[in-house]
Tab-separated table of C-alpha atoms in Angstrom:
chain	number	residue	atom	x	y	z
A	1	MET	CA	-24.340	-63.859	-64.882
A	2	MET	CA	-25.778	-63.677	-68.189
A	3	LYS	CA	-28.522	-62.283	-66.657
A	4	ILE	CA	-26.538	-59.625	-65.027
A	5	ILE	CA	-24.237	-58.542	-68.087
A	6	ALA	CA	-27.619	-58.133	-70.012
A	7	GLN	CA	-28.974	-55.866	-67.419
A	8	ILE	CA	-26.252	-53.665	-67.383
A	9	ILE	CA	-25.966	-53.788	-71.235
A	10	SER	CA	-29.567	-52.930	-71.673
A	11	PHE	CA	-29.033	-50.146	-68.535
A	12	PHE	CA	-26.085	-48.330	-70.935
A	13	VAL	CA	-28.268	-48.651	-73.973
A	14	PHE	CA	-31.066	-46.926	-71.923
A	15	ILE	CA	-28.687	-44.045	-70.718
A	16	ALA	CA	-27.309	-43.548	-74.143
A	17	GLY	CA	-31.123	-43.094	-75.060
A	18	LEU	CA	-31.768	-40.692	-72.558
A	19	SER	CA	-28.445	-38.883	-73.033
A	20	THR	CA	-29.425	-38.369	-76.855
A	21	SER	CA	-32.530	-37.273	-76.183
A	22	ARG	CA	-30.957	-34.775	-73.548
A	23	ALA	CA	-28.592	-34.032	-76.028
A	24	GLN	CA	-31.565	-32.965	-78.505
A	25	ILE	CA	-33.063	-30.864	-76.151
A	26	GLN	CA	-30.207	-28.999	-75.152
A	27	ASN	CA	-29.383	-28.492	-78.953
A	28	ASN	CA	-32.621	-27.085	-79.277
A	29	PHE	CA	-32.012	-24.339	-76.619
A	30	HIS	CA	-28.999	-23.845	-77.873
A	31	SER	CA	-29.638	-21.090	-80.076
A	32	GLU	CA	-31.732	-19.307	-77.333
A	33	ASN	CA	-29.713	-20.078	-74.329
A	34	LYS	CA	-26.370	-21.762	-73.815
A	35	TYR	CA	-26.924	-23.182	-70.081
A	36	PRO	CA	-30.834	-23.641	-69.793
A	37	LYS	CA	-31.919	-23.028	-66.180
A	38	LYS	CA	-32.186	-26.040	-63.859
A	39	GLU	CA	-36.133	-25.725	-64.195
A	40	ASP	CA	-36.024	-26.155	-67.908
A	41	ARG	CA	-33.918	-29.120	-67.474
A	42	MET	CA	-35.917	-30.513	-64.666
A	43	ASN	CA	-39.200	-30.076	-67.233
A	44	ASN	CA	-37.113	-31.246	-70.212
A	45	TYR	CA	-36.209	-34.526	-68.098
A	46	PHE	CA	-39.932	-34.638	-67.308
A	47	SER	CA	-41.009	-34.511	-71.092
A	48	ALA	CA	-38.358	-37.095	-72.127
A	49	ARG	CA	-39.203	-39.584	-69.501
A	50	MET	CA	-42.992	-38.876	-70.734
A	51	ALA	CA	-42.091	-39.977	-74.047
A	52	ILE	CA	-40.126	-43.045	-73.262
A	53	LEU	CA	-43.242	-44.240	-70.728
A	54	LYS	CA	-45.735	-43.604	-73.493
A	55	GLU	CA	-43.920	-45.884	-76.076
A	56	SER	CA	-42.783	-48.331	-74.305
A	57	LEU	CA	-46.522	-49.347	-72.394
A	58	GLY	CA	-47.569	-49.470	-75.667
A	59	LEU	CA	-50.539	-46.880	-74.728
A	60	SER	CA	-53.370	-46.739	-77.739
A	61	GLU	CA	-54.874	-43.059	-78.612
A	62	GLU	CA	-57.412	-43.117	-75.673
A	63	GLN	CA	-55.196	-43.955	-72.968
A	64	LYS	CA	-52.561	-41.033	-74.135
A	65	ALA	CA	-54.322	-37.859	-72.790
A	66	PRO	CA	-55.835	-39.219	-69.629
A	67	PHE	CA	-52.195	-41.012	-68.790
A	68	SER	CA	-50.540	-37.852	-69.738
A	69	GLN	CA	-52.628	-36.201	-66.860
A	70	ILE	CA	-52.285	-38.381	-64.408
A	71	TYR	CA	-48.800	-39.085	-64.695
A	72	SER	CA	-48.072	-35.317	-64.139
A	73	ASP	CA	-49.978	-34.902	-61.168
A	74	TYR	CA	-48.186	-38.147	-59.948
A	75	GLU	CA	-44.629	-36.839	-60.802
A	76	GLU	CA	-45.375	-33.160	-59.358
A	77	SER	CA	-46.980	-34.976	-55.957
A	78	GLN	CA	-43.941	-36.798	-55.602
A	79	MET	CA	-41.349	-34.383	-56.746
A	80	PHE	CA	-43.182	-32.064	-53.871
A	81	VAL	CA	-42.259	-34.529	-51.233
A	82	ILE	CA	-38.550	-35.424	-52.393
A	83	ARG	CA	-37.808	-31.521	-52.920
A	84	GLU	CA	-38.886	-30.405	-49.458
A	85	TYR	CA	-36.543	-33.182	-47.920
A	86	LYS	CA	-33.367	-31.879	-50.245
A	87	GLU	CA	-33.892	-28.474	-49.727
A	88	LYS	CA	-33.304	-29.145	-45.957
A	89	PHE	CA	-30.887	-32.078	-46.159
A	90	GLY	CA	-29.518	-31.860	-49.350
A	91	ARG	CA	-25.850	-30.553	-48.158
A	92	LYS	CA	-22.700	-32.747	-47.832
A	93	ASP	CA	-21.419	-31.347	-44.433
A	94	LEU	CA	-24.273	-32.615	-42.208
A	95	SER	CA	-22.706	-33.252	-38.687
A	96	GLN	CA	-23.389	-36.464	-36.937
A	97	GLU	CA	-26.251	-35.518	-35.506
A	98	GLU	CA	-27.931	-33.676	-38.349
A	99	THR	CA	-27.131	-37.224	-40.245
A	100	ARG	CA	-29.116	-38.947	-37.888
A	101	GLU	CA	-31.851	-36.518	-38.363
A	102	ARG	CA	-31.594	-37.190	-42.374
A	103	ILE	CA	-32.076	-40.610	-41.944
A	104	TYR	CA	-35.190	-40.836	-39.791
A	105	ARG	CA	-36.478	-37.711	-41.920
A	106	GLY	CA	-36.145	-39.842	-45.094
A	107	PHE	CA	-37.979	-42.886	-43.496
A	108	ASP	CA	-40.821	-40.164	-43.200
A	109	VAL	CA	-40.193	-39.282	-47.183
A	110	SER	CA	-40.388	-43.054	-47.892
A	111	GLN	CA	-43.732	-43.148	-46.190
A	112	LYS	CA	-45.392	-40.011	-47.846
A	113	LEU	CA	-44.003	-41.747	-51.115
A	114	LEU	CA	-45.261	-44.870	-50.609
A	115	ASN	CA	-48.772	-43.668	-49.159
A	116	ASN	CA	-49.107	-41.649	-52.594
A	117	LYS	CA	-48.091	-43.755	-54.377
A	118	ARG	CA	-50.910	-46.168	-53.379
A	119	THR	CA	-53.234	-43.558	-53.926
A	120	TYR	CA	-52.229	-42.819	-57.671
A	121	ALA	CA	-52.333	-46.831	-58.418
A	122	ASP	CA	-56.128	-46.469	-57.815
A	123	ARG	CA	-56.434	-43.681	-60.393
A	124	PHE	CA	-53.725	-44.925	-62.946
A	125	LEU	CA	-55.860	-48.438	-63.017
A	126	LYS	CA	-58.652	-46.233	-64.193
A	127	VAL	CA	-56.412	-45.728	-67.372
A	128	LEU	CA	-54.027	-48.301	-67.646
A	129	THR	CA	-54.057	-52.203	-67.083
A	130	PRO	CA	-52.367	-53.268	-64.339
A	131	LYS	CA	-49.396	-55.027	-66.400
A	132	GLN	CA	-49.099	-51.577	-68.034
A	133	LEU	CA	-49.148	-49.736	-64.398
A	134	GLU	CA	-46.778	-52.489	-63.176
A	135	LYS	CA	-44.312	-51.960	-65.950
A	136	MET	CA	-44.542	-48.266	-65.484
A	137	PHE	CA	-43.738	-48.383	-61.404
A	138	GLU	CA	-40.727	-50.549	-62.615
A	139	MET	CA	-39.347	-48.682	-65.653
A	140	GLU	CA	-39.819	-45.594	-62.981
A	141	LYS	CA	-37.920	-47.277	-60.282
A	142	ARG	CA	-34.527	-47.901	-62.928
A	143	MET	CA	-34.781	-44.711	-64.570
A	144	GLY	CA	-36.471	-41.534	-62.590
A	145	LYS	CA	-34.891	-41.656	-59.337
A	146	LYS	CA	-31.448	-42.383	-60.889
A	147	ILE	CA	-31.480	-39.094	-62.988
A	148	MET	CA	-33.307	-37.156	-60.204
A	149	ARG	CA	-30.386	-37.823	-57.785
A	150	LYS	CA	-28.205	-35.686	-60.219
A	151	LYS	CA	-30.224	-32.862	-59.905
B	1	MET	CA	-23.534	-35.790	-67.743
B	2	MET	CA	-19.925	-36.623	-66.705
B	3	LYS	CA	-21.502	-37.317	-63.215
B	4	ILE	CA	-23.522	-40.059	-64.936
B	5	ILE	CA	-20.610	-41.397	-66.762
B	6	ALA	CA	-18.809	-41.900	-63.457
B	7	GLN	CA	-21.358	-43.522	-61.997
B	8	ILE	CA	-22.117	-46.048	-64.530
B	9	ILE	CA	-18.051	-46.671	-64.475
B	10	SER	CA	-18.497	-47.003	-60.834
B	11	PHE	CA	-21.412	-49.275	-60.865
B	12	PHE	CA	-19.626	-51.397	-63.250
B	13	VAL	CA	-16.353	-51.654	-61.666
B	14	PHE	CA	-18.535	-52.464	-58.601
B	15	ILE	CA	-20.247	-55.405	-60.129
B	16	ALA	CA	-17.079	-56.443	-61.632
B	17	GLY	CA	-15.634	-56.945	-58.151
B	18	LEU	CA	-19.056	-58.654	-56.980
B	19	SER	CA	-18.468	-61.275	-59.998
B	20	THR	CA	-14.804	-61.735	-58.816
B	21	SER	CA	-16.040	-62.815	-55.107
B	22	ARG	CA	-18.953	-64.470	-56.753
B	23	ALA	CA	-16.098	-66.657	-58.756
B	24	GLN	CA	-13.862	-66.799	-55.992
B	25	ILE	CA	-16.651	-68.680	-53.765
B	26	GLN	CA	-17.762	-70.913	-56.486
B	27	ASN	CA	-14.156	-71.727	-56.966
B	28	ASN	CA	-14.386	-72.713	-53.685
B	29	PHE	CA	-17.304	-74.957	-53.890
B	30	HIS	CA	-15.552	-76.708	-57.139
B	31	SER	CA	-14.023	-79.272	-55.625
B	32	GLU	CA	-16.795	-80.272	-53.636
B	33	ASN	CA	-19.744	-79.615	-55.506
B	34	LYS	CA	-19.785	-78.023	-59.038
B	35	TYR	CA	-23.169	-77.182	-58.549
B	36	PRO	CA	-23.641	-75.137	-55.455
B	37	LYS	CA	-27.488	-75.347	-54.073
B	38	LYS	CA	-29.163	-72.372	-54.378
B	39	GLU	CA	-29.476	-71.900	-49.964
B	40	ASP	CA	-25.428	-72.033	-50.159
B	41	ARG	CA	-25.408	-69.632	-52.757
B	42	MET	CA	-27.381	-67.257	-51.202
B	43	ASN	CA	-25.272	-67.612	-48.145
B	44	ASN	CA	-22.428	-66.887	-50.061
B	45	TYR	CA	-23.690	-63.916	-51.049
B	46	PHE	CA	-24.607	-62.941	-47.744
B	47	SER	CA	-21.051	-63.288	-46.676
B	48	ALA	CA	-19.519	-61.368	-49.731
B	49	ARG	CA	-22.186	-58.492	-49.079
B	50	MET	CA	-21.085	-58.516	-45.332
B	51	ALA	CA	-17.272	-58.639	-46.068
B	52	ILE	CA	-17.938	-55.688	-48.275
B	53	LEU	CA	-19.994	-53.731	-45.788
B	54	LYS	CA	-17.415	-54.091	-42.978
B	55	GLU	CA	-14.605	-52.822	-45.430
B	56	SER	CA	-16.516	-50.143	-46.563
B	57	LEU	CA	-17.708	-48.685	-43.685
B	58	GLY	CA	-14.367	-48.781	-42.069
B	59	LEU	CA	-15.574	-50.395	-38.784
B	60	SER	CA	-13.432	-50.782	-35.524
B	61	GLU	CA	-12.515	-54.115	-34.307
B	62	GLU	CA	-14.903	-53.349	-31.571
B	63	GLN	CA	-17.710	-52.344	-33.769
B	64	LYS	CA	-17.269	-55.605	-36.383
B	65	ALA	CA	-18.481	-58.188	-33.931
B	66	PRO	CA	-22.268	-56.655	-32.675
B	67	PHE	CA	-22.307	-55.283	-36.495
B	68	SER	CA	-22.415	-58.544	-37.787
B	69	GLN	CA	-24.914	-59.614	-35.518
B	70	ILE	CA	-27.598	-56.746	-35.886
B	71	TYR	CA	-26.639	-57.058	-39.606
B	72	SER	CA	-27.711	-60.870	-39.941
B	73	ASP	CA	-31.026	-60.336	-38.005
B	74	TYR	CA	-31.735	-57.684	-40.253
B	75	GLU	CA	-31.206	-59.436	-43.313
B	76	GLU	CA	-32.910	-62.164	-42.548
B	77	SER	CA	-36.106	-60.310	-41.187
B	78	GLN	CA	-36.075	-58.362	-44.814
B	79	MET	CA	-35.631	-61.453	-46.618
B	80	PHE	CA	-38.420	-63.381	-44.657
B	81	VAL	CA	-40.768	-60.356	-46.029
B	82	ILE	CA	-39.566	-60.723	-49.627
B	83	ARG	CA	-39.458	-64.302	-49.841
B	84	GLU	CA	-42.900	-64.908	-48.864
B	85	TYR	CA	-44.043	-62.067	-51.393
B	86	LYS	CA	-41.940	-63.708	-54.198
B	87	GLU	CA	-43.464	-67.752	-53.436
B	88	LYS	CA	-46.671	-66.344	-54.442
B	89	PHE	CA	-46.164	-63.762	-56.889
B	90	GLY	CA	-42.658	-64.740	-58.401
B	91	ARG	CA	-44.185	-66.265	-61.415
B	92	LYS	CA	-44.259	-64.590	-65.059
B	93	ASP	CA	-47.580	-65.495	-66.162
B	94	LEU	CA	-49.608	-63.830	-63.771
B	95	SER	CA	-53.101	-62.471	-65.153
B	96	GLN	CA	-54.366	-59.097	-65.442
B	97	GLU	CA	-56.152	-59.711	-62.046
B	98	GLU	CA	-53.008	-61.379	-60.212
B	99	THR	CA	-50.995	-58.535	-61.580
B	100	ARG	CA	-53.181	-56.105	-60.030
B	101	GLU	CA	-53.238	-58.072	-56.572
B	102	ARG	CA	-49.566	-57.974	-56.888
B	103	ILE	CA	-49.179	-54.411	-57.287
B	104	TYR	CA	-51.308	-53.846	-54.178
B	105	ARG	CA	-49.211	-56.756	-52.266
B	106	GLY	CA	-45.908	-55.175	-53.343
B	107	PHE	CA	-47.058	-52.122	-51.323
B	108	ASP	CA	-47.955	-53.915	-48.222
B	109	VAL	CA	-44.233	-55.883	-48.770
B	110	SER	CA	-42.581	-52.027	-49.120
B	111	GLN	CA	-44.590	-50.768	-45.872
B	112	LYS	CA	-43.331	-53.822	-44.093
B	113	LEU	CA	-39.711	-53.567	-45.241
B	114	LEU	CA	-39.818	-49.907	-44.162
B	115	ASN	CA	-40.999	-50.327	-40.670
B	116	ASN	CA	-38.826	-52.905	-40.213
B	117	LYS	CA	-36.037	-50.581	-41.623
B	118	ARG	CA	-36.825	-47.966	-39.273
B	119	THR	CA	-36.648	-50.537	-36.209
B	120	TYR	CA	-33.663	-51.572	-37.208
B	121	ALA	CA	-31.924	-47.921	-37.265
B	122	ASP	CA	-32.635	-47.833	-33.875
B	123	ARG	CA	-30.785	-50.876	-33.285
B	124	PHE	CA	-27.805	-50.155	-35.563
B	125	LEU	CA	-27.268	-46.787	-34.380
B	126	LYS	CA	-26.062	-48.365	-30.940
B	127	VAL	CA	-23.142	-49.881	-32.996
B	128	LEU	CA	-22.672	-47.443	-35.572
B	129	THR	CA	-21.992	-43.864	-36.164
B	130	PRO	CA	-25.104	-41.925	-38.373
B	131	LYS	CA	-22.594	-41.298	-41.173
B	132	GLN	CA	-21.913	-44.969	-40.792
B	133	LEU	CA	-25.183	-46.399	-41.123
B	134	GLU	CA	-26.261	-43.836	-43.858
B	135	LYS	CA	-23.618	-45.265	-45.736
B	136	MET	CA	-24.704	-48.539	-45.307
B	137	PHE	CA	-28.384	-48.137	-46.305
B	138	GLU	CA	-27.213	-46.668	-49.229
B	139	MET	CA	-24.412	-49.581	-50.064
B	140	GLU	CA	-27.366	-51.849	-49.634
B	141	LYS	CA	-30.052	-49.969	-52.093
B	142	ARG	CA	-27.529	-50.038	-54.592
B	143	MET	CA	-26.264	-53.456	-54.219
B	144	GLY	CA	-28.462	-56.491	-52.306
B	145	LYS	CA	-31.599	-55.665	-54.285
B	146	LYS	CA	-30.033	-55.902	-57.381
B	147	ILE	CA	-28.589	-59.262	-56.636
B	148	MET	CA	-31.443	-60.375	-54.783
B	149	ARG	CA	-33.645	-59.862	-57.964
B	150	LYS	CA	-31.412	-62.408	-59.928
B	151	LYS	CA	-32.417	-64.970	-57.476
């Protein structure tokens, strides 16, 4: 039980940290544009996530640039798969038959994401140690999808 | 931002609910056995999860029994895959080389779980409506894995 509580607290602290990043980012926008566009918000989230990852993984100076490049490619390729699916099935008013279709197309999306992740693991391991990569995947799972779902 | 906060609160309420279930279950054990075995605890979690699902999905009386049977089989088959993996890689003191192995075997596990989930979707849809099944998968994702990771 203590572990669950500890995890909830760390989750809270983590979200609070993200909110702060977001607030800072939005403040930067404030003078130019009170309501940043969705695309800009996505880019801001991406930059914030990248900064958190670089810090948490304890990357060396040599690792930082190649990691950023691979991570950008990886993120973009995963987002491409998800975006296509959301455009088709992101509505809330689906019929039962459309919902059935969404379930199975969701399996196809999971399959594509898994294949892509496996391919990128090879690329990441040319730059990161296995322990760094494992931590990165773990952090991604916790934060990335949670936030993406809000878009 | 409000949506994130609302979700955090609902997550909290949800965990609080689970903790209450757990407390009740453990109280039931108290008179016979102060420290229920791991296997018993797993069974208790399973029962609690099953009860939450039945309630939340709004199953009719006709749906309840066949759903329970398929869900038990599904749960067992997924657990079998995860257990095998955890026994081999559940340690914390893995070397870099072992961690690399764990990452790739983790992909294999994800693949098996996905294949199995797809197979079971067909079975579930003989009993549940697509909307019920989608909700079930969504709830499972939120609660099941979170708890299993604590075992």
